[in-house]
């Protein structure tokens, strides 16, 4: 038997496997690596860590925001907003959407605990998101590149989210499925997906913007790509639905608490952990300006340098989404969604240590890094992704003792 035949036999066996099975093997291998990282983080965790000495995997999985989802599931949402000694609204459960919290409670009642249900949902949803990411990219960049995008996604810097009690994995599965439906023009499913997605994690307003931009794109291309009246009706109706869902939680919080600004005031409570004199009102984009000034002052470069860096960052990302051929190859749906979500973050978010986690909804952009066919390139990207994952787990879980070590 020749060396070429020996090498090609495993390749042929791999290619004969169903796509879902190949993705499952990749996903399981990635989860084993993440578990190893968590075990190492536990061994390195000491008295100064939030988790103390040698925390269990369960302790790590239920840290940080997972505690808020658990609290919402077991105690519900407060009718009276908690107030700090300074008279501001304090952190409370209204900042966390209910679907993941209560699904975890339901499954947890069968598995023995809320945490078991939460992690099981995250694990299963992460696999589902991997399958849908492949489906979303395969026709745009080919099967090989799409599979490598799945490898990067399942092993990436924030892959620990697939094994903790956070809603991100479930949201990603629903989001990728929704983007695939738009790509395939399967509008009916979106009338279910949008509300479910909107009550899993904030992002429905970004999806509404995406649908608006997508509708404009289709209208401008109507001579090359026919735009039927029924499609116009679906795009408009779904845009309205996404907008309504995006504001629904704010309305529910207002009705339950009797305070019209209950949700926004709750969200701003987290910002005051970083900027003590943050205003009590929400102003679009203000968070990024304040954040840029805050971080660059921390780094000794001054607030003006932060604002300049912010402008350059926004300009650079815009150029990448519009001009880079690897990004353009991903298709208009991925590009418009990425632009819409990043605009949404620019409008509403205050950039702090959670920014890496907040960026996972643009994970289809992994496809741009998977397009180059060089094996050395792909293995290099994978190595950097794993290194980033360890850095994140080490800082957020093994240490977790500084203001910037909050996932």
Short mmCIF file of C-alpha atoms in Angstrom, two decimals:
data_model
loop_
_atom_site.label_atom_id
_atom_site.label_comp_id
_atom_site.label_asym_id
_atom_site.label_seq_id
_atom_site.Cartn_x
_atom_site.Cartn_y
_atom_site.Cartn_z
CA UNK A 1 0.00 0.00 0.00
CA UNK A 2 1.40 3.40 -0.97
CA UNK A 3 1.76 6.31 1.44
CA UNK A 4 -0.82 8.26 -0.57
CA UNK A 5 -3.34 5.45 -0.21
CA UNK A 6 -2.65 5.24 3.53
CA UNK A 7 -3.26 8.96 3.92
CA UNK A 8 -6.33 9.05 1.70
CA UNK A 9 -8.13 6.15 3.43
CA UNK A 10 -8.97 8.15 6.60
CA UNK A 11 -9.91 11.11 4.42
CA UNK A 12 -12.33 8.96 2.42
CA UNK A 13 -13.78 7.49 5.61
CA UNK A 14 -14.26 11.02 6.98
CA UNK A 15 -15.97 12.19 3.81
CA UNK A 16 -18.34 9.22 3.81
CA UNK A 17 -19.71 10.27 7.20
CA UNK A 18 -22.91 12.35 7.16
CA UNK A 19 -22.25 16.06 7.67
CA UNK A 20 -24.10 16.05 11.00
CA UNK A 21 -21.85 13.22 12.24
CA UNK A 22 -18.68 15.04 11.17
CA UNK A 23 -19.81 18.17 12.96
CA UNK A 24 -20.69 16.09 16.03
CA UNK A 25 -17.16 14.65 16.16
CA UNK A 26 -15.64 18.12 15.80
CA UNK A 27 -17.97 19.52 18.44
CA UNK A 28 -17.32 16.73 20.95
CA UNK A 29 -13.55 17.06 20.47
CA UNK A 30 -13.80 20.82 21.01
CA UNK A 31 -15.86 20.32 24.18
CA UNK A 32 -13.28 17.91 25.55
CA UNK A 33 -10.59 20.53 25.00
CA UNK A 34 -12.72 23.16 26.74
CA UNK A 35 -13.34 20.77 29.63
CA UNK A 36 -9.59 20.32 29.93
CA UNK A 37 -9.15 24.09 30.03
CA UNK A 38 -11.78 24.34 32.77
CA UNK A 39 -10.07 21.61 34.81
CA UNK A 40 -6.75 23.42 34.47
CA UNK A 41 -8.41 26.70 35.47
CA UNK A 42 -9.84 24.96 38.53
CA UNK A 43 -6.40 23.70 39.50
CA UNK A 44 -4.99 27.21 39.16
CA UNK A 45 -7.84 28.93 41.01
CA UNK A 46 -6.74 30.21 44.39
CA UNK A 47 -8.02 32.10 47.43
CA UNK A 48 -8.01 35.39 45.51
CA UNK A 49 -10.32 34.06 42.80
CA UNK A 50 -14.05 34.63 42.84
CA UNK A 51 -14.41 30.83 42.83
CA UNK A 52 -11.92 30.05 45.58
CA UNK A 53 -9.65 27.02 45.69
CA UNK A 54 -10.28 24.12 43.27
CA UNK A 55 -13.88 24.88 42.22
CA UNK A 56 -15.81 22.09 40.52
CA UNK A 57 -16.89 22.19 36.89
CA UNK A 58 -20.41 22.82 38.15
CA UNK A 59 -19.24 25.82 40.15
CA UNK A 60 -17.57 27.28 37.07
CA UNK A 61 -20.57 26.57 34.84
CA UNK A 62 -22.92 28.42 37.19
CA UNK A 63 -20.80 31.51 37.79
CA UNK A 64 -21.36 35.12 36.80
CA UNK A 65 -24.53 35.73 34.73
CA UNK A 66 -25.68 32.12 35.13
CA UNK A 67 -26.57 33.11 38.67
CA UNK A 68 -28.94 35.76 37.37
CA UNK A 69 -30.71 33.32 35.03
CA UNK A 70 -31.07 30.90 37.94
CA UNK A 71 -32.39 33.66 40.18
CA UNK A 72 -34.97 34.68 37.55
CA UNK A 73 -36.11 31.06 37.26
CA UNK A 74 -36.51 30.42 40.99
CA UNK A 75 -37.57 33.86 42.23
CA UNK A 76 -39.12 35.52 39.19
CA UNK A 77 -38.73 39.19 38.32
CA UNK A 78 -39.07 41.90 40.98
CA UNK A 79 -42.24 43.98 41.12
CA UNK A 80 -40.30 46.68 42.95
CA UNK A 81 -36.92 47.64 41.55
CA UNK A 82 -34.10 47.48 44.10
CA UNK A 83 -32.51 50.85 44.84
CA UNK A 84 -28.91 51.53 45.84
CA UNK A 85 -27.87 53.82 48.68
CA UNK A 86 -27.23 56.53 46.06
CA UNK A 87 -30.83 56.36 44.85
CA UNK A 88 -30.16 54.56 41.56
CA UNK A 89 -31.74 51.32 40.35
CA UNK A 90 -29.54 48.40 41.37
CA UNK A 91 -28.66 45.33 39.32
CA UNK A 92 -31.61 42.95 39.08
CA UNK A 93 -33.08 40.11 37.04
CA UNK A 94 -34.88 42.33 34.52
CA UNK A 95 -31.64 42.54 32.53
CA UNK A 96 -31.99 38.84 31.63
CA UNK A 97 -34.54 37.43 29.20
CA UNK A 98 -36.80 34.66 30.52
CA UNK A 99 -36.81 31.87 27.94
CA UNK A 100 -33.45 30.28 28.69
CA UNK A 101 -33.94 30.65 32.43
CA UNK A 102 -37.28 28.84 32.44
CA UNK A 103 -36.36 26.22 29.84
CA UNK A 104 -33.39 25.36 32.03
CA UNK A 105 -35.69 25.08 35.03
CA UNK A 106 -38.04 22.79 33.12
CA UNK A 107 -35.30 20.47 31.91
CA UNK A 108 -33.53 20.77 35.23
CA UNK A 109 -36.59 19.37 37.00
CA UNK A 110 -35.95 16.15 35.07
CA UNK A 111 -32.15 16.17 35.39
CA UNK A 112 -32.00 17.08 39.06
CA UNK A 113 -31.03 20.75 39.14
CA UNK A 114 -31.38 24.03 37.28
CA UNK A 115 -27.67 23.98 36.49
CA UNK A 116 -27.85 20.56 34.86
CA UNK A 117 -30.70 21.75 32.66
CA UNK A 118 -28.88 24.98 31.76
CA UNK A 119 -25.65 23.24 30.75
CA UNK A 120 -27.52 20.54 28.82
CA UNK A 121 -29.36 23.19 26.81
CA UNK A 122 -26.14 25.10 26.14
CA UNK A 123 -24.36 21.94 24.97
CA UNK A 124 -27.19 20.85 22.69
CA UNK A 125 -27.76 24.36 21.33
CA UNK A 126 -24.05 24.76 20.63
CA UNK A 127 -24.11 21.65 18.47
CA UNK A 128 -27.26 22.88 16.72
CA UNK A 129 -25.60 26.25 16.11
CA UNK A 130 -22.58 24.47 14.60
CA UNK A 131 -24.82 22.52 12.21
CA UNK A 132 -26.69 25.65 11.18
CA UNK A 133 -23.46 27.63 10.72
CA UNK A 134 -22.29 24.98 8.26
CA UNK A 135 -25.63 25.12 6.44
CA UNK A 136 -25.48 28.91 6.33
CA UNK A 137 -21.98 29.00 4.80
CA UNK A 138 -21.70 25.86 2.67
CA UNK A 139 -23.29 27.20 -0.50
CA UNK A 140 -21.33 30.46 -0.22
CA UNK A 141 -17.80 29.23 0.45
CA UNK A 142 -17.92 25.47 -0.15
CA UNK A 143 -18.12 22.47 2.15
CA UNK A 144 -14.46 22.37 3.17
CA UNK A 145 -14.26 26.03 4.19
CA UNK A 146 -17.65 25.84 5.91
CA UNK A 147 -16.44 22.86 7.96
CA UNK A 148 -13.31 24.73 8.97
CA UNK A 149 -15.52 27.66 10.01
CA UNK A 150 -17.34 25.21 12.28
CA UNK A 151 -13.99 24.09 13.72
CA UNK A 152 -13.05 27.69 14.50
CA UNK A 153 -16.50 28.41 15.93
CA UNK A 154 -16.59 25.31 18.17
CA UNK A 155 -13.02 25.92 19.37
CA UNK A 156 -12.97 29.70 19.44
CA UNK A 157 -12.04 32.10 22.24
CA UNK A 158 -15.62 32.15 23.57
CA UNK A 159 -16.35 28.43 23.11
CA UNK A 160 -16.67 28.03 26.87
CA UNK A 161 -20.15 29.53 26.46
CA UNK A 162 -21.29 26.14 25.15
CA UNK A 163 -20.64 24.64 28.59
CA UNK A 164 -21.94 27.26 31.03
CA UNK A 165 -25.33 28.56 32.12
CA UNK A 166 -25.50 31.43 29.64
CA UNK A 167 -28.17 32.00 26.98
CA UNK A 168 -25.68 32.68 24.16
CA UNK A 169 -25.57 29.15 22.75
CA UNK A 170 -29.35 28.92 22.46
CA UNK A 171 -29.51 32.38 20.92
CA UNK A 172 -26.84 31.47 18.35
CA UNK A 173 -28.73 28.37 17.28
CA UNK A 174 -31.94 30.35 16.82
CA UNK A 175 -30.11 33.19 15.07
CA UNK A 176 -28.25 30.99 12.59
CA UNK A 177 -31.48 29.15 11.85
CA UNK A 178 -33.23 32.49 11.27
CA UNK A 179 -30.46 33.71 8.94
CA UNK A 180 -30.63 30.42 7.04
CA UNK A 181 -34.40 30.92 6.66
CA UNK A 182 -33.82 34.38 5.17
CA UNK A 183 -31.15 32.95 2.89
CA UNK A 184 -33.57 30.26 1.69
CA UNK A 185 -36.61 32.59 1.71
CA UNK A 186 -38.48 30.37 4.18
CA UNK A 187 -40.37 33.23 5.72
CA UNK A 188 -43.00 31.27 7.63
CA UNK A 189 -40.56 29.84 10.17
CA UNK A 190 -39.40 33.34 11.07
CA UNK A 191 -42.75 34.24 12.60
CA UNK A 192 -41.95 31.67 15.30
CA UNK A 193 -38.17 32.12 15.46
CA UNK A 194 -38.17 35.90 15.95
CA UNK A 195 -40.25 35.92 19.17
CA UNK A 196 -38.41 32.92 20.59
CA UNK A 197 -35.06 34.51 19.77
CA UNK A 198 -36.17 37.87 21.15
CA UNK A 199 -37.04 36.42 24.58
CA UNK A 200 -33.81 34.43 24.77
CA UNK A 201 -31.33 37.27 24.58
CA UNK A 202 -31.34 40.94 23.43
CA UNK A 203 -30.88 41.22 19.68
CA UNK A 204 -34.34 41.38 18.11
CA UNK A 205 -33.89 45.07 17.29
CA UNK A 206 -30.67 44.23 15.44
CA UNK A 207 -32.62 41.62 13.49
CA UNK A 208 -35.24 44.24 12.64
CA UNK A 209 -32.49 46.49 11.25
CA UNK A 210 -31.09 43.54 9.33
CA UNK A 211 -34.47 42.87 7.72
CA UNK A 212 -34.81 46.53 6.80
CA UNK A 213 -31.39 46.58 5.14
CA UNK A 214 -32.09 43.25 3.47
CA UNK A 215 -35.37 44.58 2.08
CA UNK A 216 -33.59 47.64 0.65
CA UNK A 217 -30.95 45.38 -0.89
CA UNK A 218 -33.56 43.17 -2.52
CA UNK A 219 -35.48 46.20 -3.79
CA UNK A 220 -32.37 47.69 -5.40
CA UNK A 221 -31.64 44.34 -7.09
CA UNK A 222 -35.20 43.63 -8.16
CA UNK A 223 -34.37 43.73 -11.89
CA UNK A 224 -31.67 41.08 -11.52
CA UNK A 225 -33.39 39.14 -8.75
CA UNK A 226 -37.21 39.29 -8.86
CA UNK A 227 -38.84 40.56 -5.69
CA UNK A 228 -42.37 39.23 -5.38
CA UNK A 229 -45.11 41.13 -3.59
CA UNK A 230 -45.47 38.26 -1.12
CA UNK A 231 -41.79 38.59 -0.20
CA UNK A 232 -42.16 42.32 0.36
CA UNK A 233 -45.10 41.63 2.66
CA UNK A 234 -43.12 39.06 4.64
CA UNK A 235 -40.04 41.27 5.00
CA UNK A 236 -42.11 44.24 6.18
CA UNK A 237 -44.26 42.15 8.52
CA UNK A 238 -41.24 40.41 10.02
CA UNK A 239 -39.46 43.72 10.44
CA UNK A 240 -42.44 45.07 12.36
CA UNK A 241 -42.62 41.87 14.42
CA UNK A 242 -38.90 42.03 15.25
CA UNK A 243 -39.25 45.66 16.33
CA UNK A 244 -42.25 44.84 18.51
CA UNK A 245 -40.45 41.89 20.10
CA UNK A 246 -37.37 44.07 20.63
CA UNK A 247 -39.36 46.52 22.73
CA UNK A 248 -41.70 43.97 24.33
CA UNK A 249 -39.49 43.15 27.31
CA UNK A 250 -39.15 46.82 28.13
CA UNK A 251 -42.94 47.13 28.05
CA UNK A 252 -43.39 44.05 30.26
CA UNK A 253 -40.87 45.35 32.79
CA UNK A 254 -42.67 48.70 32.82
CA UNK A 255 -46.08 47.08 33.38
CA UNK A 256 -44.89 44.80 36.18
CA UNK A 257 -42.88 47.43 38.06
CA UNK A 258 -44.96 50.47 37.24
CA UNK A 259 -41.85 52.30 36.04
CA UNK A 260 -41.59 53.12 32.36
CA UNK A 261 -37.78 53.10 32.42
CA UNK A 262 -37.41 49.91 34.47
CA UNK A 263 -35.49 47.92 31.86
CA UNK A 264 -33.16 50.69 30.72
CA UNK A 265 -32.49 51.75 34.30
CA UNK A 266 -31.61 48.15 35.11
CA UNK A 267 -29.22 47.90 32.18
CA UNK A 268 -27.56 51.18 33.14
CA UNK A 269 -26.97 49.80 36.65
CA UNK A 270 -24.18 47.65 35.23
CA UNK A 271 -22.59 50.67 33.53
CA UNK A 272 -22.30 52.45 36.87
CA UNK A 273 -19.98 49.67 38.01
CA UNK A 274 -17.49 51.12 35.55
CA UNK A 275 -18.32 54.82 35.50
CA UNK A 276 -19.58 56.08 38.85
CA UNK A 277 -21.00 59.31 37.43
CA UNK A 278 -22.78 57.68 34.48
CA UNK A 279 -25.98 59.53 33.66
CA UNK A 280 -29.28 57.98 34.54
CA UNK A 281 -30.54 58.37 30.98
CA UNK A 282 -29.84 56.24 27.93
CA UNK A 283 -28.18 58.11 25.06
CA UNK A 284 -27.34 56.14 21.88
CA UNK A 285 -23.60 55.71 21.19
CA UNK A 286 -22.73 57.47 24.47
CA UNK A 287 -21.63 54.18 26.01
CA UNK A 288 -18.93 53.62 23.41
CA UNK A 289 -17.64 57.17 23.71
CA UNK A 290 -17.53 56.86 27.50
CA UNK A 291 -15.98 53.42 27.24
CA UNK A 292 -13.27 54.53 24.83
CA UNK A 293 -12.39 57.44 27.09
CA UNK A 294 -12.44 55.19 30.18
CA UNK A 295 -10.20 52.46 28.79
CA UNK A 296 -7.65 54.71 27.14
CA UNK A 297 -7.40 56.71 30.35
CA UNK A 298 -6.81 53.45 32.23
CA UNK A 299 -4.04 52.64 29.77
CA UNK A 300 -2.46 56.07 30.26
CA UNK A 301 -3.21 57.35 26.74
CA UNK A 302 -5.94 59.85 27.56
CA UNK A 303 -9.62 60.22 26.56
CA UNK A 304 -8.93 61.94 23.22
CA UNK A 305 -6.89 58.96 22.04
CA UNK A 306 -9.86 56.75 22.94
CA UNK A 307 -12.28 58.74 20.80
CA UNK A 308 -9.84 58.72 17.86
CA UNK A 309 -9.37 54.96 18.25
CA UNK A 310 -13.15 54.48 18.30
CA UNK A 311 -13.57 56.40 15.04
CA UNK A 312 -10.78 54.36 13.43
CA UNK A 313 -12.32 51.12 14.71
CA UNK A 314 -15.75 51.92 13.28
CA UNK A 315 -14.19 52.95 9.98
CA UNK A 316 -12.03 49.83 9.79
CA UNK A 317 -14.91 47.45 10.50
CA UNK A 318 -17.05 49.22 7.90
CA UNK A 319 -14.34 48.86 5.25
CA UNK A 320 -13.89 45.17 6.13
CA UNK A 321 -17.60 44.40 5.78
CA UNK A 322 -17.90 46.31 2.51
CA UNK A 323 -14.58 45.67 0.79
CA UNK A 324 -12.79 42.51 1.94
CA UNK A 325 -13.33 39.76 -0.67
CA UNK A 326 -13.29 37.02 1.98
CA UNK A 327 -16.13 38.74 3.83
CA UNK A 328 -18.06 39.48 0.64
CA UNK A 329 -17.87 35.78 -0.24
CA UNK A 330 -19.98 34.94 2.82
CA UNK A 331 -23.11 36.35 1.23
CA UNK A 332 -25.26 39.39 1.72
CA UNK A 333 -27.23 37.89 4.60
CA UNK A 334 -24.16 37.36 6.78
CA UNK A 335 -22.72 40.76 5.89
CA UNK A 336 -25.94 42.67 6.54
CA UNK A 337 -26.56 40.82 9.79
CA UNK A 338 -23.01 41.50 10.98
CA UNK A 339 -23.36 45.19 10.10
CA UNK A 340 -26.77 45.42 11.78
CA UNK A 341 -25.66 43.74 14.96
CA UNK A 342 -22.49 45.83 15.22
CA UNK A 343 -24.53 49.00 14.69
CA UNK A 344 -26.88 47.81 17.44
CA UNK A 345 -23.93 47.29 19.80
CA UNK A 346 -22.56 50.70 18.89
CA UNK A 347 -25.88 52.30 19.78
CA UNK A 348 -26.63 50.53 23.06
CA UNK A 349 -23.56 48.93 24.62
CA UNK A 350 -20.87 50.17 26.99
CA UNK A 351 -17.64 48.36 25.98
CA UNK A 352 -16.15 46.48 28.92
CA UNK A 353 -14.88 42.98 29.61
CA UNK A 354 -18.07 41.37 28.29
CA UNK A 355 -17.47 42.80 24.81
CA UNK A 356 -15.90 39.54 23.62
CA UNK A 357 -19.01 37.61 24.65
CA UNK A 358 -21.26 40.24 23.12
CA UNK A 359 -19.55 39.73 19.76
CA UNK A 360 -20.38 36.03 19.36
CA UNK A 361 -23.53 36.72 17.26
CA UNK A 362 -21.20 37.75 14.40
CA UNK A 363 -19.62 34.27 14.47
CA UNK A 364 -20.54 33.59 10.80
CA UNK A 365 -17.57 35.84 10.04
CA UNK A 366 -15.37 32.88 10.99
CA UNK A 367 -16.09 31.81 7.43
CA UNK A 368 -13.87 34.61 6.13
CA UNK A 369 -10.91 33.13 8.01
CA UNK A 370 -11.73 29.64 6.71
CA UNK A 371 -11.64 30.57 3.01
CA UNK A 372 -7.84 30.46 2.47
CA UNK A 373 -7.10 26.84 1.52
CA UNK A 374 -3.62 26.72 3.07
CA UNK A 375 -3.52 24.04 5.76
CA UNK A 376 -0.85 26.00 7.61
CA UNK A 377 -3.15 29.03 7.67
CA UNK A 378 -6.14 27.06 8.95
CA UNK A 379 -4.14 25.27 11.62
CA UNK A 380 -2.62 28.61 12.63
CA UNK A 381 -6.08 30.17 13.02
CA UNK A 382 -7.18 27.15 15.07
CA UNK A 383 -4.13 27.43 17.31
CA UNK A 384 -4.79 31.12 17.92
CA UNK A 385 -8.47 30.39 18.61
CA UNK A 386 -7.55 27.80 21.23
CA UNK A 387 -4.97 30.11 22.76
CA UNK A 388 -7.62 32.82 22.97
CA UNK A 389 -10.02 30.37 24.57
CA UNK A 390 -7.51 29.46 27.28
CA UNK A 391 -6.71 33.14 27.88
CA UNK A 392 -10.40 33.87 28.36
CA UNK A 393 -11.06 30.90 30.66
CA UNK A 394 -7.92 31.56 32.69
CA UNK A 395 -8.76 35.22 33.28
CA UNK A 396 -12.51 34.91 33.76
CA UNK A 397 -12.57 31.68 35.76
CA UNK A 398 -9.15 30.81 37.19
CA UNK A 399 -8.54 34.41 38.28
CA UNK A 400 -11.75 36.43 38.16
CA UNK A 401 -10.38 38.89 40.68
CA UNK A 402 -10.07 42.16 38.75
CA UNK A 403 -12.61 44.59 37.34
CA UNK A 404 -11.87 43.55 33.76
CA UNK A 405 -12.17 39.80 34.44
CA UNK A 406 -15.95 39.56 34.13
CA UNK A 407 -17.25 37.39 31.25
#
